[in-house]
Amino acid sequence: MERRPGVAYRRPNGDPDRFVVEAGGEPRLDLDALPRTDWLEATAEADRQRLRSALDGGDVDVTYRLATGDGPLWVRECGRRDGDGDVVGYLLPAGEGDERRRRLERQRERLEEFASVVSHDLRNPLSVAVGNVELAKEFEGEAADERLDRAHDALDWMDDLISDLLALAREGDTVEETATVDLRAVVDAAWRTVGAGPEAALVVEDPLPTVECDRSRLRQALENLFRNAIEHGASDDCSPGEVSGEGDADVGDATSGSAEPAGGSLRVLVGVLSDGFYVADDGPGIDPSERESVFEPGHTTADDGTGFGLAIVERIAEAHGWSVSVTEGRAGGARFEFAGVESVEEVDSTESDRESVATEPGGSPPT
């Protein structure tokens, strides 16, 4: 018989977590690199639902990413159900055409998201602005000023939406150029930029590693998580603002270790996982029923939130080949876990990264 390329497999009852190798054939895939258990857990989080849906159907033809020791691996799974209800078929390395097709599908999905925002989320504040400007023409004095203020607020809201929408579009790209970066330096810089104020305190629970990443995009992800924690977990007196340059959000407010920081009604914690890191807080947390939807574009529970902050975080993680998930933290708040992050033991650029962070406007050297 002619030997087939790839790996012949069986999934009992179509279970996405079970993957039984039947034969290696003439594999272009390294059998030792394939996960032995919890197959779905080893699948990129963004691709899991697509794999589940494909296995629930009849014939299976799905392209997705697997986490391996060498990083994300694109594979194509082709199979069908047999008389016993098992899915049997071949697992193949995805070709350029498969990857290109999936990238086009993701671009189409993003365009649909953007079209939804433009047609609904942007149209609403635009209508508010136009309506209040027209009414302002009919009034004088304070009444006219009030209408113009409402129009101004609506335009500010549109500006926030457009900025987040553009960021979301950019974060859909993969990361092509990375560098070894001191994670602590990026955390400190992001905290300063957010300008949390005295009601919130940053706690770095562990010595943070150096990681392989795009520094500016990782910083944006951290800024979005810090703002999310502060907006949902702190008192009304504590809200992200502009960095004052006088130490309100200085890195000196950050502490290392698990000691209680001085002052602050909210703690934002950063620590290390076995294959990544986490950002947590001791605020009210996220209801379990909402954890599946917090990364969806436009999802927000805040009156003044755009709903794109966490979607951008997920896109940045995916662009790096990482996954991000949300769970409950030890202190009862929200905990965002980044997995699949490549740590680097030693890095020559660490000191230069710290120096560059220290010279940013409003910043001071990390302690």
JSON list of C-alpha atoms in Angstrom, two decimals, residues 36-254:
[
{"chain": "A", "resi": 36, "resn": "ARG", "atom": "CA", "xyz": [-0.42, 13.06, 24.53]},
{"chain": "A", "resi": 37, "resn": "THR", "atom": "CA", "xyz": [-3.27, 14.30, 26.72]},
{"chain": "A", "resi": 38, "resn": "ASP", "atom": "CA", "xyz": [-5.61, 17.30, 26.87]},
{"chain": "A", "resi": 39, "resn": "TRP", "atom": "CA", "xyz": [-5.42, 17.93, 23.13]},
{"chain": "A", "resi": 40, "resn": "LEU", "atom": "CA", "xyz": [-7.94, 20.76, 23.30]},
{"chain": "A", "resi": 41, "resn": "GLU", "atom": "CA", "xyz": [-5.91, 22.47, 26.03]},
{"chain": "A", "resi": 42, "resn": "ALA", "atom": "CA", "xyz": [-2.87, 22.34, 23.73]},
{"chain": "A", "resi": 43, "resn": "THR", "atom": "CA", "xyz": [-4.89, 23.98, 20.95]},
{"chain": "A", "resi": 44, "resn": "ALA", "atom": "CA", "xyz": [-4.58, 27.76, 20.66]},
{"chain": "A", "resi": 45, "resn": "GLU", "atom": "CA", "xyz": [-7.44, 29.28, 22.62]},
{"chain": "A", "resi": 46, "resn": "ALA", "atom": "CA", "xyz": [-8.63, 31.31, 19.65]},
{"chain": "A", "resi": 47, "resn": "ASP", "atom": "CA", "xyz": [-8.93, 28.09, 17.58]},
{"chain": "A", "resi": 48, "resn": "ARG", "atom": "CA", "xyz": [-10.63, 25.81, 20.13]},
{"chain": "A", "resi": 49, "resn": "GLN", "atom": "CA", "xyz": [-14.22, 26.60, 19.24]},
{"chain": "A", "resi": 50, "resn": "ARG", "atom": "CA", "xyz": [-13.48, 26.07, 15.55]},
{"chain": "A", "resi": 51, "resn": "LEU", "atom": "CA", "xyz": [-12.03, 22.61, 16.32]},
{"chain": "A", "resi": 52, "resn": "ARG", "atom": "CA", "xyz": [-15.03, 21.71, 18.51]},
{"chain": "A", "resi": 53, "resn": "SER", "atom": "CA", "xyz": [-17.47, 22.79, 15.80]},
{"chain": "A", "resi": 54, "resn": "ALA", "atom": "CA", "xyz": [-15.63, 20.79, 13.13]},
{"chain": "A", "resi": 55, "resn": "LEU", "atom": "CA", "xyz": [-15.69, 17.63, 15.27]},
{"chain": "A", "resi": 56, "resn": "ASP", "atom": "CA", "xyz": [-19.41, 18.07, 15.98]},
{"chain": "A", "resi": 57, "resn": "GLY", "atom": "CA", "xyz": [-20.19, 17.94, 12.27]},
{"chain": "A", "resi": 58, "resn": "GLY", "atom": "CA", "xyz": [-19.85, 15.17, 9.71]},
{"chain": "A", "resi": 59, "resn": "ASP", "atom": "CA", "xyz": [-16.66, 15.40, 7.67]},
{"chain": "A", "resi": 60, "resn": "VAL", "atom": "CA", "xyz": [-13.81, 17.17, 9.40]},
{"chain": "A", "resi": 61, "resn": "ASP", "atom": "CA", "xyz": [-11.49, 19.60, 7.61]},
{"chain": "A", "resi": 62, "resn": "VAL", "atom": "CA", "xyz": [-10.10, 22.21, 9.99]},
{"chain": "A", "resi": 63, "resn": "THR", "atom": "CA", "xyz": [-6.85, 24.15, 10.32]},
{"chain": "A", "resi": 64, "resn": "TYR", "atom": "CA", "xyz": [-5.65, 25.27, 13.75]},
{"chain": "A", "resi": 65, "resn": "ARG", "atom": "CA", "xyz": [-2.59, 25.85, 15.93]},
{"chain": "A", "resi": 66, "resn": "LEU", "atom": "CA", "xyz": [-1.07, 23.45, 18.43]},
{"chain": "A", "resi": 67, "resn": "ALA", "atom": "CA", "xyz": [1.29, 24.50, 21.22]},
{"chain": "A", "resi": 68, "resn": "THR", "atom": "CA", "xyz": [4.56, 22.56, 21.04]},
{"chain": "A", "resi": 69, "resn": "GLY", "atom": "CA", "xyz": [7.95, 22.92, 22.63]},
{"chain": "A", "resi": 70, "resn": "ASP", "atom": "CA", "xyz": [9.12, 24.85, 19.56]},
{"chain": "A", "resi": 71, "resn": "GLY", "atom": "CA", "xyz": [6.15, 27.23, 19.59]},
{"chain": "A", "resi": 72, "resn": "PRO", "atom": "CA", "xyz": [2.79, 27.25, 17.76]},
{"chain": "A", "resi": 73, "resn": "LEU", "atom": "CA", "xyz": [2.44, 24.65, 15.01]},
{"chain": "A", "resi": 74, "resn": "TRP", "atom": "CA", "xyz": [-0.19, 25.02, 12.29]},
{"chain": "A", "resi": 75, "resn": "VAL", "atom": "CA", "xyz": [-1.86, 21.69, 11.49]},
{"chain": "A", "resi": 76, "resn": "ARG", "atom": "CA", "xyz": [-4.70, 20.54, 9.27]},
{"chain": "A", "resi": 77, "resn": "GLU", "atom": "CA", "xyz": [-7.00, 17.79, 10.50]},
{"chain": "A", "resi": 78, "resn": "CYS", "atom": "CA", "xyz": [-9.00, 15.83, 7.92]},
{"chain": "A", "resi": 79, "resn": "GLY", "atom": "CA", "xyz": [-11.34, 13.02, 8.97]},
{"chain": "A", "resi": 80, "resn": "ARG", "atom": "CA", "xyz": [-14.85, 11.62, 9.15]},
{"chain": "A", "resi": 81, "resn": "ARG", "atom": "CA", "xyz": [-17.01, 9.61, 11.52]},
{"chain": "A", "resi": 82, "resn": "ASP", "atom": "CA", "xyz": [-17.03, 5.84, 11.25]},
{"chain": "A", "resi": 83, "resn": "GLY", "atom": "CA", "xyz": [-19.83, 3.45, 12.16]},
{"chain": "A", "resi": 84, "resn": "ASP", "atom": "CA", "xyz": [-18.87, 3.51, 15.85]},
{"chain": "A", "resi": 85, "resn": "GLY", "atom": "CA", "xyz": [-19.12, 7.30, 16.07]},
{"chain": "A", "resi": 86, "resn": "ASP", "atom": "CA", "xyz": [-15.36, 7.80, 16.23]},
{"chain": "A", "resi": 87, "resn": "VAL", "atom": "CA", "xyz": [-13.63, 10.42, 14.09]},
{"chain": "A", "resi": 88, "resn": "VAL", "atom": "CA", "xyz": [-10.82, 8.85, 12.07]},
{"chain": "A", "resi": 89, "resn": "GLY", "atom": "CA", "xyz": [-8.50, 10.58, 9.65]},
{"chain": "A", "resi": 90, "resn": "TYR", "atom": "CA", "xyz": [-5.13, 12.21, 9.13]},
{"chain": "A", "resi": 91, "resn": "LEU", "atom": "CA", "xyz": [-3.33, 15.05, 10.84]},
{"chain": "A", "resi": 92, "resn": "LEU", "atom": "CA", "xyz": [-1.11, 16.99, 8.44]},
{"chain": "A", "resi": 93, "resn": "PRO", "atom": "CA", "xyz": [1.20, 19.97, 8.73]},
{"chain": "A", "resi": 94, "resn": "ALA", "atom": "CA", "xyz": [-0.73, 22.93, 7.35]},
{"chain": "A", "resi": 95, "resn": "GLY", "atom": "CA", "xyz": [0.56, 24.16, 4.02]},
{"chain": "A", "resi": 96, "resn": "GLU", "atom": "CA", "xyz": [0.96, 27.79, 3.04]},
{"chain": "A", "resi": 97, "resn": "GLY", "atom": "CA", "xyz": [-2.42, 27.70, 1.35]},
{"chain": "A", "resi": 98, "resn": "ASP", "atom": "CA", "xyz": [-4.15, 26.48, 4.52]},
{"chain": "A", "resi": 99, "resn": "GLU", "atom": "CA", "xyz": [-2.53, 29.16, 6.66]},
{"chain": "A", "resi": 100, "resn": "ARG", "atom": "CA", "xyz": [-3.31, 31.85, 4.09]},
{"chain": "A", "resi": 101, "resn": "ARG", "atom": "CA", "xyz": [-6.94, 30.74, 3.93]},
{"chain": "A", "resi": 102, "resn": "ARG", "atom": "CA", "xyz": [-7.26, 30.87, 7.71]},
{"chain": "A", "resi": 103, "resn": "ARG", "atom": "CA", "xyz": [-5.66, 34.31, 7.82]},
{"chain": "A", "resi": 104, "resn": "LEU", "atom": "CA", "xyz": [-8.17, 35.52, 5.22]},
{"chain": "A", "resi": 105, "resn": "GLU", "atom": "CA", "xyz": [-11.02, 34.08, 7.27]},
{"chain": "A", "resi": 106, "resn": "ARG", "atom": "CA", "xyz": [-9.79, 35.93, 10.36]},
{"chain": "A", "resi": 107, "resn": "GLN", "atom": "CA", "xyz": [-9.47, 39.15, 8.37]},
{"chain": "A", "resi": 108, "resn": "ARG", "atom": "CA", "xyz": [-13.05, 38.72, 7.15]},
{"chain": "A", "resi": 109, "resn": "GLU", "atom": "CA", "xyz": [-14.21, 38.18, 10.75]},
{"chain": "A", "resi": 110, "resn": "ARG", "atom": "CA", "xyz": [-12.40, 41.35, 11.84]},
{"chain": "A", "resi": 111, "resn": "LEU", "atom": "CA", "xyz": [-13.94, 43.34, 8.98]},
{"chain": "A", "resi": 112, "resn": "GLU", "atom": "CA", "xyz": [-17.37, 42.19, 10.10]},
{"chain": "A", "resi": 113, "resn": "GLU", "atom": "CA", "xyz": [-16.57, 43.35, 13.64]},
{"chain": "A", "resi": 114, "resn": "PHE", "atom": "CA", "xyz": [-15.42, 46.72, 12.34]},
{"chain": "A", "resi": 115, "resn": "ALA", "atom": "CA", "xyz": [-18.50, 47.10, 10.15]},
{"chain": "A", "resi": 116, "resn": "SER", "atom": "CA", "xyz": [-20.68, 46.44, 13.20]},
{"chain": "A", "resi": 117, "resn": "VAL", "atom": "CA", "xyz": [-18.90, 49.16, 15.17]},
{"chain": "A", "resi": 118, "resn": "VAL", "atom": "CA", "xyz": [-19.09, 51.69, 12.35]},
{"chain": "A", "resi": 119, "resn": "SER", "atom": "CA", "xyz": [-22.76, 51.01, 11.69]},
{"chain": "A", "resi": 120, "resn": "HIS", "atom": "CA", "xyz": [-23.88, 50.99, 15.31]},
{"chain": "A", "resi": 121, "resn": "ASP", "atom": "CA", "xyz": [-21.42, 52.10, 17.97]},
{"chain": "A", "resi": 122, "resn": "LEU", "atom": "CA", "xyz": [-20.10, 55.08, 16.02]},
{"chain": "A", "resi": 123, "resn": "ARG", "atom": "CA", "xyz": [-23.46, 56.10, 14.58]},
{"chain": "A", "resi": 124, "resn": "ASN", "atom": "CA", "xyz": [-25.05, 56.50, 18.01]},
{"chain": "A", "resi": 125, "resn": "PRO", "atom": "CA", "xyz": [-22.65, 59.13, 19.43]},
{"chain": "A", "resi": 126, "resn": "LEU", "atom": "CA", "xyz": [-22.59, 60.86, 16.05]},
{"chain": "A", "resi": 127, "resn": "SER", "atom": "CA", "xyz": [-26.37, 61.21, 16.21]},
{"chain": "A", "resi": 128, "resn": "VAL", "atom": "CA", "xyz": [-26.10, 62.55, 19.76]},
{"chain": "A", "resi": 129, "resn": "ALA", "atom": "CA", "xyz": [-23.51, 65.12, 18.73]},
{"chain": "A", "resi": 130, "resn": "VAL", "atom": "CA", "xyz": [-25.45, 66.30, 15.68]},
{"chain": "A", "resi": 131, "resn": "GLY", "atom": "CA", "xyz": [-28.72, 66.50, 17.61]},
{"chain": "A", "resi": 132, "resn": "ASN", "atom": "CA", "xyz": [-27.25, 68.57, 20.42]},
{"chain": "A", "resi": 133, "resn": "VAL", "atom": "CA", "xyz": [-25.50, 70.96, 18.03]},
{"chain": "A", "resi": 134, "resn": "GLU", "atom": "CA", "xyz": [-28.83, 71.56, 16.27]},
{"chain": "A", "resi": 135, "resn": "LEU", "atom": "CA", "xyz": [-30.56, 72.15, 19.62]},
{"chain": "A", "resi": 136, "resn": "ALA", "atom": "CA", "xyz": [-27.80, 74.52, 20.72]},
{"chain": "A", "resi": 137, "resn": "LYS", "atom": "CA", "xyz": [-28.72, 76.79, 17.82]},
{"chain": "A", "resi": 138, "resn": "GLU", "atom": "CA", "xyz": [-32.17, 77.22, 19.35]},
{"chain": "A", "resi": 139, "resn": "PHE", "atom": "CA", "xyz": [-30.94, 78.16, 22.83]},
{"chain": "A", "resi": 140, "resn": "GLU", "atom": "CA", "xyz": [-28.83, 80.86, 24.38]},
{"chain": "A", "resi": 141, "resn": "GLY", "atom": "CA", "xyz": [-26.52, 81.15, 27.35]},
{"chain": "A", "resi": 142, "resn": "GLU", "atom": "CA", "xyz": [-26.16, 78.17, 29.72]},
{"chain": "A", "resi": 143, "resn": "ALA", "atom": "CA", "xyz": [-28.76, 76.09, 27.89]},
{"chain": "A", "resi": 144, "resn": "ALA", "atom": "CA", "xyz": [-26.78, 76.34, 24.65]},
{"chain": "A", "resi": 145, "resn": "ASP", "atom": "CA", "xyz": [-23.52, 75.63, 26.48]},
{"chain": "A", "resi": 146, "resn": "GLU", "atom": "CA", "xyz": [-25.02, 72.50, 28.03]},
{"chain": "A", "resi": 147, "resn": "ARG", "atom": "CA", "xyz": [-26.03, 71.18, 24.61]},
{"chain": "A", "resi": 148, "resn": "LEU", "atom": "CA", "xyz": [-22.58, 71.90, 23.20]},
{"chain": "A", "resi": 149, "resn": "ASP", "atom": "CA", "xyz": [-20.97, 70.13, 26.17]},
{"chain": "A", "resi": 150, "resn": "ARG", "atom": "CA", "xyz": [-23.08, 67.05, 25.43]},
{"chain": "A", "resi": 151, "resn": "ALA", "atom": "CA", "xyz": [-22.01, 67.17, 21.80]},
{"chain": "A", "resi": 152, "resn": "HIS", "atom": "CA", "xyz": [-18.38, 67.50, 22.88]},
{"chain": "A", "resi": 153, "resn": "ASP", "atom": "CA", "xyz": [-18.71, 64.45, 25.16]},
{"chain": "A", "resi": 154, "resn": "ALA", "atom": "CA", "xyz": [-20.20, 62.42, 22.30]},
{"chain": "A", "resi": 155, "resn": "LEU", "atom": "CA", "xyz": [-17.33, 63.40, 20.01]},
{"chain": "A", "resi": 156, "resn": "ASP", "atom": "CA", "xyz": [-14.79, 62.45, 22.71]},
{"chain": "A", "resi": 157, "resn": "TRP", "atom": "CA", "xyz": [-16.54, 59.09, 22.95]},
{"chain": "A", "resi": 158, "resn": "MET", "atom": "CA", "xyz": [-16.24, 58.64, 19.19]},
{"chain": "A", "resi": 159, "resn": "ASP", "atom": "CA", "xyz": [-12.55, 59.49, 19.37]},
{"chain": "A", "resi": 160, "resn": "ASP", "atom": "CA", "xyz": [-12.04, 56.76, 22.00]},
{"chain": "A", "resi": 161, "resn": "LEU", "atom": "CA", "xyz": [-13.92, 54.25, 19.87]},
{"chain": "A", "resi": 162, "resn": "ILE", "atom": "CA", "xyz": [-11.92, 55.08, 16.74]},
{"chain": "A", "resi": 163, "resn": "SER", "atom": "CA", "xyz": [-8.60, 54.84, 18.61]},
{"chain": "A", "resi": 164, "resn": "ASP", "atom": "CA", "xyz": [-9.51, 51.43, 20.04]},
{"chain": "A", "resi": 165, "resn": "LEU", "atom": "CA", "xyz": [-10.85, 50.25, 16.70]},
{"chain": "A", "resi": 166, "resn": "LEU", "atom": "CA", "xyz": [-7.59, 51.17, 14.95]},
{"chain": "A", "resi": 167, "resn": "ALA", "atom": "CA", "xyz": [-5.61, 49.44, 17.70]},
{"chain": "A", "resi": 168, "resn": "LEU", "atom": "CA", "xyz": [-7.77, 46.34, 17.32]},
{"chain": "A", "resi": 169, "resn": "ALA", "atom": "CA", "xyz": [-7.10, 46.28, 13.57]},
{"chain": "A", "resi": 170, "resn": "ARG", "atom": "CA", "xyz": [-3.35, 46.55, 14.12]},
{"chain": "A", "resi": 171, "resn": "GLU", "atom": "CA", "xyz": [-3.23, 43.85, 16.77]},
{"chain": "A", "resi": 172, "resn": "GLY", "atom": "CA", "xyz": [-4.69, 41.34, 14.33]},
{"chain": "A", "resi": 173, "resn": "ASP", "atom": "CA", "xyz": [-1.29, 41.07, 12.66]},
{"chain": "A", "resi": 174, "resn": "THR", "atom": "CA", "xyz": [1.30, 38.55, 13.71]},
{"chain": "A", "resi": 175, "resn": "VAL", "atom": "CA", "xyz": [4.46, 39.73, 15.41]},
{"chain": "A", "resi": 176, "resn": "GLU", "atom": "CA", "xyz": [7.33, 39.56, 12.93]},
{"chain": "A", "resi": 177, "resn": "GLU", "atom": "CA", "xyz": [10.10, 41.26, 14.92]},
{"chain": "A", "resi": 178, "resn": "THR", "atom": "CA", "xyz": [10.67, 40.55, 18.59]},
{"chain": "A", "resi": 179, "resn": "ALA", "atom": "CA", "xyz": [13.39, 41.23, 21.13]},
{"chain": "A", "resi": 180, "resn": "THR", "atom": "CA", "xyz": [14.38, 39.92, 24.53]},
{"chain": "A", "resi": 181, "resn": "VAL", "atom": "CA", "xyz": [12.72, 42.29, 26.99]},
{"chain": "A", "resi": 182, "resn": "ASP", "atom": "CA", "xyz": [12.79, 42.70, 30.76]},
{"chain": "A", "resi": 183, "resn": "LEU", "atom": "CA", "xyz": [9.15, 42.07, 31.70]},
{"chain": "A", "resi": 184, "resn": "ARG", "atom": "CA", "xyz": [9.47, 44.07, 34.94]},
{"chain": "A", "resi": 185, "resn": "ALA", "atom": "CA", "xyz": [10.58, 47.13, 32.99]},
{"chain": "A", "resi": 186, "resn": "VAL", "atom": "CA", "xyz": [7.53, 46.90, 30.71]},
{"chain": "A", "resi": 187, "resn": "VAL", "atom": "CA", "xyz": [5.21, 46.41, 33.69]},
{"chain": "A", "resi": 188, "resn": "ASP", "atom": "CA", "xyz": [6.64, 49.49, 35.41]},
{"chain": "A", "resi": 189, "resn": "ALA", "atom": "CA", "xyz": [6.37, 51.62, 32.27]},
{"chain": "A", "resi": 190, "resn": "ALA", "atom": "CA", "xyz": [2.75, 50.55, 31.66]},
{"chain": "A", "resi": 191, "resn": "TRP", "atom": "CA", "xyz": [1.81, 51.34, 35.26]},
{"chain": "A", "resi": 192, "resn": "ARG", "atom": "CA", "xyz": [3.26, 54.83, 35.01]},
{"chain": "A", "resi": 193, "resn": "THR", "atom": "CA", "xyz": [1.44, 55.52, 31.77]},
{"chain": "A", "resi": 194, "resn": "VAL", "atom": "CA", "xyz": [-1.91, 54.51, 33.23]},
{"chain": "A", "resi": 195, "resn": "GLY", "atom": "CA", "xyz": [-1.51, 57.08, 36.02]},
{"chain": "A", "resi": 196, "resn": "ALA", "atom": "CA", "xyz": [-3.45, 55.08, 38.60]},
{"chain": "A", "resi": 197, "resn": "GLY", "atom": "CA", "xyz": [-3.22, 57.58, 41.46]},
{"chain": "A", "resi": 198, "resn": "PRO", "atom": "CA", "xyz": [-2.94, 56.88, 45.20]},
{"chain": "A", "resi": 199, "resn": "GLU", "atom": "CA", "xyz": [-6.03, 54.64, 45.45]},
{"chain": "A", "resi": 200, "resn": "ALA", "atom": "CA", "xyz": [-4.38, 51.75, 43.58]},
{"chain": "A", "resi": 201, "resn": "ALA", "atom": "CA", "xyz": [-1.07, 50.00, 44.18]},
{"chain": "A", "resi": 202, "resn": "LEU", "atom": "CA", "xyz": [1.01, 47.76, 41.94]},
{"chain": "A", "resi": 203, "resn": "VAL", "atom": "CA", "xyz": [2.40, 44.61, 43.57]},
{"chain": "A", "resi": 204, "resn": "VAL", "atom": "CA", "xyz": [4.98, 42.50, 41.72]},
{"chain": "A", "resi": 205, "resn": "GLU", "atom": "CA", "xyz": [4.73, 39.17, 43.48]},
{"chain": "A", "resi": 206, "resn": "ASP", "atom": "CA", "xyz": [7.75, 37.41, 41.92]},
{"chain": "A", "resi": 207, "resn": "PRO", "atom": "CA", "xyz": [10.98, 38.32, 40.16]},
{"chain": "A", "resi": 208, "resn": "LEU", "atom": "CA", "xyz": [9.75, 38.67, 36.58]},
{"chain": "A", "resi": 209, "resn": "PRO", "atom": "CA", "xyz": [11.61, 36.99, 33.72]},
{"chain": "A", "resi": 210, "resn": "THR", "atom": "CA", "xyz": [12.88, 38.36, 30.47]},
{"chain": "A", "resi": 211, "resn": "VAL", "atom": "CA", "xyz": [10.62, 37.38, 27.57]},
{"chain": "A", "resi": 212, "resn": "GLU", "atom": "CA", "xyz": [10.73, 37.28, 23.79]},
{"chain": "A", "resi": 213, "resn": "CYS", "atom": "CA", "xyz": [8.14, 39.77, 22.56]},
{"chain": "A", "resi": 214, "resn": "ASP", "atom": "CA", "xyz": [7.26, 42.99, 20.76]},
{"chain": "A", "resi": 215, "resn": "ARG", "atom": "CA", "xyz": [7.84, 45.43, 23.62]},
{"chain": "A", "resi": 216, "resn": "SER", "atom": "CA", "xyz": [5.43, 48.18, 22.56]},
{"chain": "A", "resi": 217, "resn": "ARG", "atom": "CA", "xyz": [2.54, 45.80, 21.95]},
{"chain": "A", "resi": 218, "resn": "LEU", "atom": "CA", "xyz": [3.07, 43.96, 25.24]},
{"chain": "A", "resi": 219, "resn": "ARG", "atom": "CA", "xyz": [3.09, 47.32, 27.00]},
{"chain": "A", "resi": 220, "resn": "GLN", "atom": "CA", "xyz": [-0.25, 48.23, 25.43]},
{"chain": "A", "resi": 221, "resn": "ALA", "atom": "CA", "xyz": [-1.74, 44.92, 26.61]},
{"chain": "A", "resi": 222, "resn": "LEU", "atom": "CA", "xyz": [-0.56, 45.59, 30.17]},
{"chain": "A", "resi": 223, "resn": "GLU", "atom": "CA", "xyz": [-1.88, 49.16, 30.09]},
{"chain": "A", "resi": 224, "resn": "ASN", "atom": "CA", "xyz": [-5.30, 47.89, 29.01]},
{"chain": "A", "resi": 225, "resn": "LEU", "atom": "CA", "xyz": [-5.35, 45.30, 31.81]},
{"chain": "A", "resi": 226, "resn": "PHE", "atom": "CA", "xyz": [-4.29, 47.87, 34.41]},
{"chain": "A", "resi": 227, "resn": "ARG", "atom": "CA", "xyz": [-6.98, 50.31, 33.26]},
{"chain": "A", "resi": 228, "resn": "ASN", "atom": "CA", "xyz": [-9.57, 47.53, 33.29]},
{"chain": "A", "resi": 229, "resn": "ALA", "atom": "CA", "xyz": [-8.67, 46.62, 36.88]},
{"chain": "A", "resi": 230, "resn": "ILE", "atom": "CA", "xyz": [-8.80, 50.22, 38.05]},
{"chain": "A", "resi": 231, "resn": "GLU", "atom": "CA", "xyz": [-12.04, 51.11, 36.25]},
{"chain": "A", "resi": 232, "resn": "HIS", "atom": "CA", "xyz": [-13.88, 48.09, 37.63]},
{"chain": "A", "resi": 233, "resn": "GLY", "atom": "CA", "xyz": [-12.21, 47.53, 40.97]},
{"chain": "A", "resi": 234, "resn": "ALA", "atom": "CA", "xyz": [-11.30, 50.85, 42.58]},
{"chain": "A", "resi": 235, "resn": "SER", "atom": "CA", "xyz": [-13.31, 53.51, 44.32]},
{"chain": "A", "resi": 236, "resn": "ASP", "atom": "CA", "xyz": [-14.78, 56.43, 42.38]},
{"chain": "A", "resi": 237, "resn": "ASP", "atom": "CA", "xyz": [-11.81, 58.57, 43.44]},
{"chain": "A", "resi": 238, "resn": "CYS", "atom": "CA", "xyz": [-9.44, 56.27, 41.61]},
{"chain": "A", "resi": 239, "resn": "SER", "atom": "CA", "xyz": [-9.56, 56.35, 37.84]},
{"chain": "A", "resi": 240, "resn": "PRO", "atom": "CA", "xyz": [-6.86, 56.17, 35.19]},
{"chain": "A", "resi": 241, "resn": "GLY", "atom": "CA", "xyz": [-5.66, 59.58, 34.18]},
{"chain": "A", "resi": 242, "resn": "GLU", "atom": "CA", "xyz": [-2.78, 61.45, 32.71]},
{"chain": "A", "resi": 243, "resn": "VAL", "atom": "CA", "xyz": [0.61, 60.90, 34.26]},
{"chain": "A", "resi": 244, "resn": "SER", "atom": "CA", "xyz": [1.30, 63.96, 36.35]},
{"chain": "A", "resi": 245, "resn": "GLY", "atom": "CA", "xyz": [5.06, 63.73, 36.28]},
{"chain": "A", "resi": 246, "resn": "GLU", "atom": "CA", "xyz": [5.09, 64.37, 40.04]},
{"chain": "A", "resi": 247, "resn": "GLY", "atom": "CA", "xyz": [5.10, 60.77, 41.18]},
{"chain": "A", "resi": 248, "resn": "ASP", "atom": "CA", "xyz": [1.39, 59.93, 41.46]},
{"chain": "A", "resi": 249, "resn": "ALA", "atom": "CA", "xyz": [1.94, 56.81, 39.41]},
{"chain": "A", "resi": 250, "resn": "ASP", "atom": "CA", "xyz": [5.65, 56.45, 40.00]},
{"chain": "A", "resi": 251, "resn": "VAL", "atom": "CA", "xyz": [7.23, 53.03, 39.97]},
{"chain": "A", "resi": 252, "resn": "GLY", "atom": "CA", "xyz": [8.28, 53.72, 43.53]},
{"chain": "A", "resi": 253, "resn": "ASP", "atom": "CA", "xyz": [4.66, 52.90, 44.45]},
{"chain": "A", "resi": 254, "resn": "ALA", "atom": "CA", "xyz": [5.20, 49.36, 43.21]}
]
